[in-house]
mmCIF file of C-alpha atoms in Angstrom:
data_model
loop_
_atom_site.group_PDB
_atom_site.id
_atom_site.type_symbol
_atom_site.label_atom_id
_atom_site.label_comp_id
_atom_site.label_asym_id
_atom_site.label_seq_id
_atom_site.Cartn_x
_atom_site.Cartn_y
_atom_site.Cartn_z
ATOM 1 C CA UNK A 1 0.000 0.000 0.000
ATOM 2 C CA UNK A 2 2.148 2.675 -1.311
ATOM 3 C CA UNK A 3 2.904 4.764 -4.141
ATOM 4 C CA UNK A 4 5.491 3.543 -6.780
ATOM 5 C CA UNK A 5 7.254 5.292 -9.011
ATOM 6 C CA UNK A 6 9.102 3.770 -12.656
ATOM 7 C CA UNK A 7 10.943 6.357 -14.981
ATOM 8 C CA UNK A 8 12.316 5.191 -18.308
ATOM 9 C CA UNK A 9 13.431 8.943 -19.355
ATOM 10 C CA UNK A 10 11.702 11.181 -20.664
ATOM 11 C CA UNK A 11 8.928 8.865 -18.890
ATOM 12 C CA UNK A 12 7.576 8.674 -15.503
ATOM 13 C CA UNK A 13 4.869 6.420 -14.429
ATOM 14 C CA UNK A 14 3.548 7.209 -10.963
ATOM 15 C CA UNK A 15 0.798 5.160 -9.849
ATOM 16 C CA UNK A 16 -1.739 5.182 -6.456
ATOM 17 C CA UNK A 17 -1.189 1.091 -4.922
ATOM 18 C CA UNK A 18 -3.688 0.105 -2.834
ATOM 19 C CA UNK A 19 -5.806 -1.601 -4.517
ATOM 20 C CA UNK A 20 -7.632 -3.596 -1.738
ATOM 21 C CA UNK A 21 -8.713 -0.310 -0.461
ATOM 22 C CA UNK A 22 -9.780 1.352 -4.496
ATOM 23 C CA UNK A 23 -6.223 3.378 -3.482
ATOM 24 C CA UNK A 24 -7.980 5.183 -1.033
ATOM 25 C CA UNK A 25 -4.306 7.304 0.623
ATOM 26 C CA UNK A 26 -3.624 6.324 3.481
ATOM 27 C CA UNK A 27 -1.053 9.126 5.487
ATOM 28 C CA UNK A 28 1.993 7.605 4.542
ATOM 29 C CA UNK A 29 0.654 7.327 0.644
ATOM 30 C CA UNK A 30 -0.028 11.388 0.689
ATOM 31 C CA UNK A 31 3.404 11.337 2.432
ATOM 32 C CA UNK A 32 4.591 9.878 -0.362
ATOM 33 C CA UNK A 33 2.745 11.211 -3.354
ATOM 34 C CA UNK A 34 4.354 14.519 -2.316
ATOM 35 C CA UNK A 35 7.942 13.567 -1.887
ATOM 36 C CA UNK A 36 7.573 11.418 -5.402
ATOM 37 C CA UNK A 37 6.234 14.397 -7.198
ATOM 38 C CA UNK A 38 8.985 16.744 -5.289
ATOM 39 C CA UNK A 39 11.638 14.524 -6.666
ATOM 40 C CA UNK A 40 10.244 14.398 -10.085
ATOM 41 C CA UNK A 41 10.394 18.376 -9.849
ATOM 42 C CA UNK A 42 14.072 18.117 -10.204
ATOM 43 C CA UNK A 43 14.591 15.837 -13.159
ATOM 44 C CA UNK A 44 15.335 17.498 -15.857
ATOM 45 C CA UNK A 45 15.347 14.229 -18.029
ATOM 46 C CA UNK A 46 11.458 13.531 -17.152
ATOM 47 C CA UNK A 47 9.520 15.236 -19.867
ATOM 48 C CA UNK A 48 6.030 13.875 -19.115
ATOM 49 C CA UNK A 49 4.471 12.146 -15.504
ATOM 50 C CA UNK A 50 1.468 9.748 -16.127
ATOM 51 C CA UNK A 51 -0.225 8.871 -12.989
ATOM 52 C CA UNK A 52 -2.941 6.034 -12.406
ATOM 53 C CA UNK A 53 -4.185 3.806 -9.681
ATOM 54 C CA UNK A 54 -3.710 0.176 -9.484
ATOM 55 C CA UNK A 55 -6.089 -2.664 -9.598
ATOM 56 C CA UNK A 56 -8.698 -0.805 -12.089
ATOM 57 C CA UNK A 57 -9.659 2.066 -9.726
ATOM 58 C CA UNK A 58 -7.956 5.796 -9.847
ATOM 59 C CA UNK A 59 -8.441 6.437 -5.941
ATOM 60 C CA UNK A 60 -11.501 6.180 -3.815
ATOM 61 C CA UNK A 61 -10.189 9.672 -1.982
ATOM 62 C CA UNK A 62 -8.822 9.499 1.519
ATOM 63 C CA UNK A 63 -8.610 6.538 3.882
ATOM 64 C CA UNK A 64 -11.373 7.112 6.175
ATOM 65 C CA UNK A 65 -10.461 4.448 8.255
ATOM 66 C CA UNK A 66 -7.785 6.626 9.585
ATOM 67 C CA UNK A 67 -9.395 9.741 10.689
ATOM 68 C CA UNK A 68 -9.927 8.610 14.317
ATOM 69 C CA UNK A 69 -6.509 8.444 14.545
ATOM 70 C CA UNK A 70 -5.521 11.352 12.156
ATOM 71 C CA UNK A 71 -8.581 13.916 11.941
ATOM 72 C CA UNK A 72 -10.308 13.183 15.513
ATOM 73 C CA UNK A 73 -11.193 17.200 16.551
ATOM 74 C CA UNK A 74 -10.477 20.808 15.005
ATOM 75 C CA UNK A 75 -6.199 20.908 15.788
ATOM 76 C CA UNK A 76 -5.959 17.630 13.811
ATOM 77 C CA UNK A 77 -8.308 17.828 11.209
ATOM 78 C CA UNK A 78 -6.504 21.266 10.601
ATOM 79 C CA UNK A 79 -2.913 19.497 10.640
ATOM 80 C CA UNK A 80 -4.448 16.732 8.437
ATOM 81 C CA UNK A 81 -5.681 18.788 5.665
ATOM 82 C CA UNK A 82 -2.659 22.064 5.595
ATOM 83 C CA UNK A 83 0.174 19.469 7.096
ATOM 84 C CA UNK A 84 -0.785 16.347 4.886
ATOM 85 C CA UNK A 85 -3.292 16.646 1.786
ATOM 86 C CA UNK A 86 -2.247 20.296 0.909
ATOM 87 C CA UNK A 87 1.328 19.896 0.345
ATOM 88 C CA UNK A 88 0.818 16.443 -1.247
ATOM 89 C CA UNK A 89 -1.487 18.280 -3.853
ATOM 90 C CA UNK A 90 0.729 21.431 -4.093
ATOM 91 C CA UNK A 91 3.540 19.016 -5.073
ATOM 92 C CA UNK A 92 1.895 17.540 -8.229
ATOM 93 C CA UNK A 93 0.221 20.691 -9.071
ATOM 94 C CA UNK A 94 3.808 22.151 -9.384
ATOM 95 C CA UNK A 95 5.374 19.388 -11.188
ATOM 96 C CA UNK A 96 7.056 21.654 -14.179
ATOM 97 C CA UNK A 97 6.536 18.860 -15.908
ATOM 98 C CA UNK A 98 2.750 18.084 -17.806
ATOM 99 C CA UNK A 99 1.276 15.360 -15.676
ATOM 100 C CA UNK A 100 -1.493 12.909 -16.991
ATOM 101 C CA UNK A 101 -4.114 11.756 -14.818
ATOM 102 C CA UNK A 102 -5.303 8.260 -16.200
ATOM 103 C CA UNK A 103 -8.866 7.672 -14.422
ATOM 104 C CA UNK A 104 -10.762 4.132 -14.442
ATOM 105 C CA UNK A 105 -13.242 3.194 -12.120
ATOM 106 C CA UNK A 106 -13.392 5.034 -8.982
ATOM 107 C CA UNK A 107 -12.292 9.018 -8.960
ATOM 108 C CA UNK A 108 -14.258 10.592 -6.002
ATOM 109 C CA UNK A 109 -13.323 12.766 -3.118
ATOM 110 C CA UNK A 110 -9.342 13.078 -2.282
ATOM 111 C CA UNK A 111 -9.053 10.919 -5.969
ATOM 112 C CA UNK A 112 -11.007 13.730 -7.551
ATOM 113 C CA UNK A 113 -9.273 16.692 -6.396
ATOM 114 C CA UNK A 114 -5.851 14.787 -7.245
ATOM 115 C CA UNK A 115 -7.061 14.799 -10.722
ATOM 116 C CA UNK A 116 -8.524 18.124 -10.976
ATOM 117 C CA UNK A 117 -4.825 19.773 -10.443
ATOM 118 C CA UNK A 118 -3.512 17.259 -13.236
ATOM 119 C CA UNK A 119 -2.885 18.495 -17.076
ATOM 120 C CA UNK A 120 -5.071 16.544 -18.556
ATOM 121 C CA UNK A 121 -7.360 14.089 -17.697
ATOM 122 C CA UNK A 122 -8.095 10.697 -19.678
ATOM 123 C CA UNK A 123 -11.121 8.395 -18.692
ATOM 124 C CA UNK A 124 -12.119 5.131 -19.387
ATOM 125 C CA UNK A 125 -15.981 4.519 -20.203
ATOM 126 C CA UNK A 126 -16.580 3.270 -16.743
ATOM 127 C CA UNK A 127 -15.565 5.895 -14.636
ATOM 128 C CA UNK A 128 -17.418 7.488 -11.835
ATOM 129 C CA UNK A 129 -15.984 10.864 -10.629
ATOM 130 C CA UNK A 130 -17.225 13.066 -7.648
ATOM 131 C CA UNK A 131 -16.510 14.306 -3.897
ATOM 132 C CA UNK A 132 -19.625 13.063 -2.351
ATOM 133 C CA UNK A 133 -17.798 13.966 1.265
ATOM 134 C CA UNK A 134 -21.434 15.965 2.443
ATOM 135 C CA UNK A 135 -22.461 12.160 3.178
ATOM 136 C CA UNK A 136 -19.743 11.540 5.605
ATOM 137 C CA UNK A 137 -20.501 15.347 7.132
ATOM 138 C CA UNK A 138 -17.966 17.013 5.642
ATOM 139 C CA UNK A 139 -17.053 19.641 3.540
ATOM 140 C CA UNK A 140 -14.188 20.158 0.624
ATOM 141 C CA UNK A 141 -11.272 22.001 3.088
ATOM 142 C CA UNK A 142 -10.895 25.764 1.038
ATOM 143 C CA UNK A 143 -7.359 24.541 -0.505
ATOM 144 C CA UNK A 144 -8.839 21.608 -1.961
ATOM 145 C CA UNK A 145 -11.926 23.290 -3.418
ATOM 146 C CA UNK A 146 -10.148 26.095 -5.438
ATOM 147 C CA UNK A 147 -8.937 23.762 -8.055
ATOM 148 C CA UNK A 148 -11.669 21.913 -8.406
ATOM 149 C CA UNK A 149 -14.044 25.113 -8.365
ATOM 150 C CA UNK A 150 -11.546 26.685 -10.792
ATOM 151 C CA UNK A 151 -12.017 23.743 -13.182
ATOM 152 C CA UNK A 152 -15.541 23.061 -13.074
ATOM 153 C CA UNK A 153 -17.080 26.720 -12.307
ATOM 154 C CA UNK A 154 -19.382 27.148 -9.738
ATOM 155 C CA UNK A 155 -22.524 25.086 -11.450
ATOM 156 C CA UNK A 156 -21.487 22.340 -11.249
ATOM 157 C CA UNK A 157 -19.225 22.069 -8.153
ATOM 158 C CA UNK A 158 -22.267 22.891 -6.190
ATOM 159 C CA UNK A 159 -24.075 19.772 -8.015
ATOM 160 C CA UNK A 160 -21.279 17.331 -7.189
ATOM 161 C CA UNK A 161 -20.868 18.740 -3.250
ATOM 162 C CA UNK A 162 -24.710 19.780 -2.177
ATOM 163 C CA UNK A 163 -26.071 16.116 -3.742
ATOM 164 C CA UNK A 164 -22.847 14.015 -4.066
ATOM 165 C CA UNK A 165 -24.016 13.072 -7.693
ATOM 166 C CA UNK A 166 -21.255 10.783 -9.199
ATOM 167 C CA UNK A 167 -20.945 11.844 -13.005
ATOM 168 C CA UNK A 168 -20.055 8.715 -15.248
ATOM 169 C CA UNK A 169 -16.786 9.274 -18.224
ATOM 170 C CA UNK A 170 -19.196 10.894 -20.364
ATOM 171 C CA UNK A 171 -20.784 13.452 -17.854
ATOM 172 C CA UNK A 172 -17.705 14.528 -17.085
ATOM 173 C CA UNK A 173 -16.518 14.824 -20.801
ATOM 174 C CA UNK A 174 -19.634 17.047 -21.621
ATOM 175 C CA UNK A 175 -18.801 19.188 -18.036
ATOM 176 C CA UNK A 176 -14.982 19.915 -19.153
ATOM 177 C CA UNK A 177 -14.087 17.643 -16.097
ATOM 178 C CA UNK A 178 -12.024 15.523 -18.016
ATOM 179 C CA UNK A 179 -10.714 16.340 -21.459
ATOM 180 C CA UNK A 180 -11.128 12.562 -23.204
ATOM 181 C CA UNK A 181 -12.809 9.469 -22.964
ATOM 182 C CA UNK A 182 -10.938 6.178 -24.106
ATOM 183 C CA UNK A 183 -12.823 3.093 -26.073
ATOM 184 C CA UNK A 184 -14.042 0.348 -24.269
ATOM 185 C CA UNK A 185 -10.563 -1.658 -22.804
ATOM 186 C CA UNK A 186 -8.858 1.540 -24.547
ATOM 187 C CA UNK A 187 -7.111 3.636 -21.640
ATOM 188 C CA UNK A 188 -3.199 2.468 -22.296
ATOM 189 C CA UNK A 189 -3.671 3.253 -25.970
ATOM 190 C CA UNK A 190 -4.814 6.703 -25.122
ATOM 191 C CA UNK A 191 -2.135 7.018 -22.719
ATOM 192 C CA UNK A 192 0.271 6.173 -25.150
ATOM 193 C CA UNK A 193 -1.286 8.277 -27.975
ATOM 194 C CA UNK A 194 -1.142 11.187 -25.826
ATOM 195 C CA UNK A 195 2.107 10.600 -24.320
ATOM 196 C CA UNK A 196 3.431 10.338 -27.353
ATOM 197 C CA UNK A 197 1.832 13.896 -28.757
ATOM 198 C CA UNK A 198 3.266 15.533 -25.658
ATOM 199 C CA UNK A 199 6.791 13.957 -26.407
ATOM 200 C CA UNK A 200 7.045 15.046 -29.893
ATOM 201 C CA UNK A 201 6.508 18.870 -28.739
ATOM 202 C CA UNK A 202 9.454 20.725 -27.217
ATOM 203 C CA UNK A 203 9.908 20.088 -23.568
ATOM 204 C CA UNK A 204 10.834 23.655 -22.953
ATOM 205 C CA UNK A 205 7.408 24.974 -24.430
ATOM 206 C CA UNK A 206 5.258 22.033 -22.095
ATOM 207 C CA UNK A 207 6.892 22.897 -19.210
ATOM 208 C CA UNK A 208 6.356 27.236 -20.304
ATOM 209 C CA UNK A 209 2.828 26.887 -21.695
ATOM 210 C CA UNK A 210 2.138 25.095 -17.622
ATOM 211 C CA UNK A 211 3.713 27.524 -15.903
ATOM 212 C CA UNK A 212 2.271 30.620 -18.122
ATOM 213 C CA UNK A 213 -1.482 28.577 -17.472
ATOM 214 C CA UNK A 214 -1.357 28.816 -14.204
ATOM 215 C CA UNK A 215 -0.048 31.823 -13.606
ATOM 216 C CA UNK A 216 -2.868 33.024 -15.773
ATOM 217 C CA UNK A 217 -5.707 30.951 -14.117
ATOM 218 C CA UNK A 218 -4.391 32.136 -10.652
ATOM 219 C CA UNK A 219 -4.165 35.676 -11.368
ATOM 220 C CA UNK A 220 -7.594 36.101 -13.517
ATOM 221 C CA UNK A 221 -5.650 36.561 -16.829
ATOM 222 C CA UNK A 222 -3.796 39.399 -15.040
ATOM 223 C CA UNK A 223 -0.106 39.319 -16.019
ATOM 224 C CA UNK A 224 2.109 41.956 -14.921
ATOM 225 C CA UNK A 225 4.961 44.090 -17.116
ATOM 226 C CA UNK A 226 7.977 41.351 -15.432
ATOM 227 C CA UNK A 227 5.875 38.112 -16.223
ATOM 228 C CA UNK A 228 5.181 39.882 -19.858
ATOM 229 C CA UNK A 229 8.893 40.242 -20.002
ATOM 230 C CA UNK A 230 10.027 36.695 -18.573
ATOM 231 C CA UNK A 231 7.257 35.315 -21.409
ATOM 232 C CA UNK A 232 9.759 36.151 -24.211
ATOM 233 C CA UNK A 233 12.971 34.631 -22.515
ATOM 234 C CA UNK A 234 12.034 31.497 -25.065
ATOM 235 C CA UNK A 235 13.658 33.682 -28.063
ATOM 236 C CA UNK A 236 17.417 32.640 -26.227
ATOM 237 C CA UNK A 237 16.769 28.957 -26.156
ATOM 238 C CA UNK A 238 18.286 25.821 -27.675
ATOM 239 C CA UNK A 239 14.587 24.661 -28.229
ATOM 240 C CA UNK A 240 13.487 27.378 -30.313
ATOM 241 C CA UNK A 241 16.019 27.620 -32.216
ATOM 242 C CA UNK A 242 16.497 23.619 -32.775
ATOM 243 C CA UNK A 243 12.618 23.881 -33.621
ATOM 244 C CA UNK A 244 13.212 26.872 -35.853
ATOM 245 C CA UNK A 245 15.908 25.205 -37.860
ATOM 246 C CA UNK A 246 14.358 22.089 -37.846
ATOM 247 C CA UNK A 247 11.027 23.094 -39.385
ATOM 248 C CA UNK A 248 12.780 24.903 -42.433
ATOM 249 C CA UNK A 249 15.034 21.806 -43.048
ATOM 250 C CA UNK A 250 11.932 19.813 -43.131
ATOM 251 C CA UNK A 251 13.090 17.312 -40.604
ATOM 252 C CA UNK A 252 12.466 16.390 -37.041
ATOM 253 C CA UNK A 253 13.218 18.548 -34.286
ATOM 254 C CA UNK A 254 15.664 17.031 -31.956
ATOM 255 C CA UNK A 255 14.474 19.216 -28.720
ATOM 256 C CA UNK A 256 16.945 19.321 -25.506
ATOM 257 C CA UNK A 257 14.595 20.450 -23.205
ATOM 258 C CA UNK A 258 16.624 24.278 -23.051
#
């Protein structure tokens, strides 16, 4: 019951493993999500992070079985949520590099709001996605809504947490929640299709086009006259150049990454 972690450069494959329990994260697993995505952070040679569950569920959100131990009364429940799930969230939200979120089966609660600050989300037909936590008596913590309200608007956020309604791959297609749905036994092949698109790009420009996207979401579209200037630092790279060159030779680009 852990998370593991394979990298075959430019390739990592994280994946939720704990499978008797839908991956529901245990402490120790959002312990570990965060110091695997912090580590990731500083590899230069991983282009592209695809994370999944094991055992043909994403993650069934937070072990609940802990919280008499972990989130008993206000000082730990507080400590759970800023001390545990928040920096485990933060961590793959600031991956530089674009992170996948493959999503089969169950997606709902802590599983859910791990996916919502992912890149891009792929489903497989059966998928069931929402944070039906009102049922246990609980509300979204504020850190953990924002990305979730930012993706979804305010519509249907308040449909998912007032009625805990679980949208199927579809329903969450149609609602922007995630961006495609695979063919029936299909998920790996769309994996691997869109891995491969994101490869094929410069890894300079993935990791610039993230960062200027969430600047842009977190600031309302605001930029100011530095991050307008630090936009155009691009022009000195090897990538643009080595993407310049290699579009007028009609060849492939061989992109470094800088």
């Amino acid at each position: 019951m852990t998370i593991q972690c394979e990298t075959q450069a430019p390739l990592a494959r994280v994946t939720l493993d704990a499978p008797a329990r839908q991956n529901a994260l245990s402490v120790d697993m959002w312990q570990r999500l965060r110091q695997t995505f912090e580590d990731l952070a500083g590899r230069d040679d991983i282009h592209c992070i695809v994370l999944r569950g094991a055992g043909g569920n994403f993650a069934a959100g937070a072990d609940i079985t802990e919280f008499p131990q972990q989130r008993f009364d206000l000082a730990s429940g507080r400590r759970y949520h800023l001390e545990v799930i928040e920096p485990a969230l933060r961590a793959v939200r600031e991956a530089p590099q674009p992170v996948i979120a493959a999503i089969e089966g169950s997606c709902v609660g802590g599983g859910l709001e791990i996916a919502s600050i992912c890149d891009l989300r792929l489903a497989a037909p059966g998928t069931r996605l929402g944070a039906p936590v009102g049922k246990l008596g609980f509300p979204l913590a504020l850190p953990e809504l924002v990305p979730l309200l930012r993706l979804v608007g305010i519509a249907l956020a308040s449909d998912l947490l007032l009625t805990g309604r679980l949208l199927d791959a579809q329903e969450a297609l149609a609602a922007g929640l995630v961006q495609r749905v695979s063919a029936a036994d299909g998920l790996d092949a769309l994996i691997d299709e869109v891995v491969r698109a994101l490869l094929a790009g410069s890894p300079l420009a993935a990791r610039l086009n993230k960062r200027n996207l969430r600047m842009l979401a977190d600031q309302g579209g605001q930029y100011s006259a530095a991050q307008l200037d630090d936009s155009f630092g691009f022009f000195n790279s090897e990538d643009y150049t080595e993407g310049l060159n290699a579009f007028l030779a009609h060849r492939k680009p061989r992109f470094r990454g800088r």
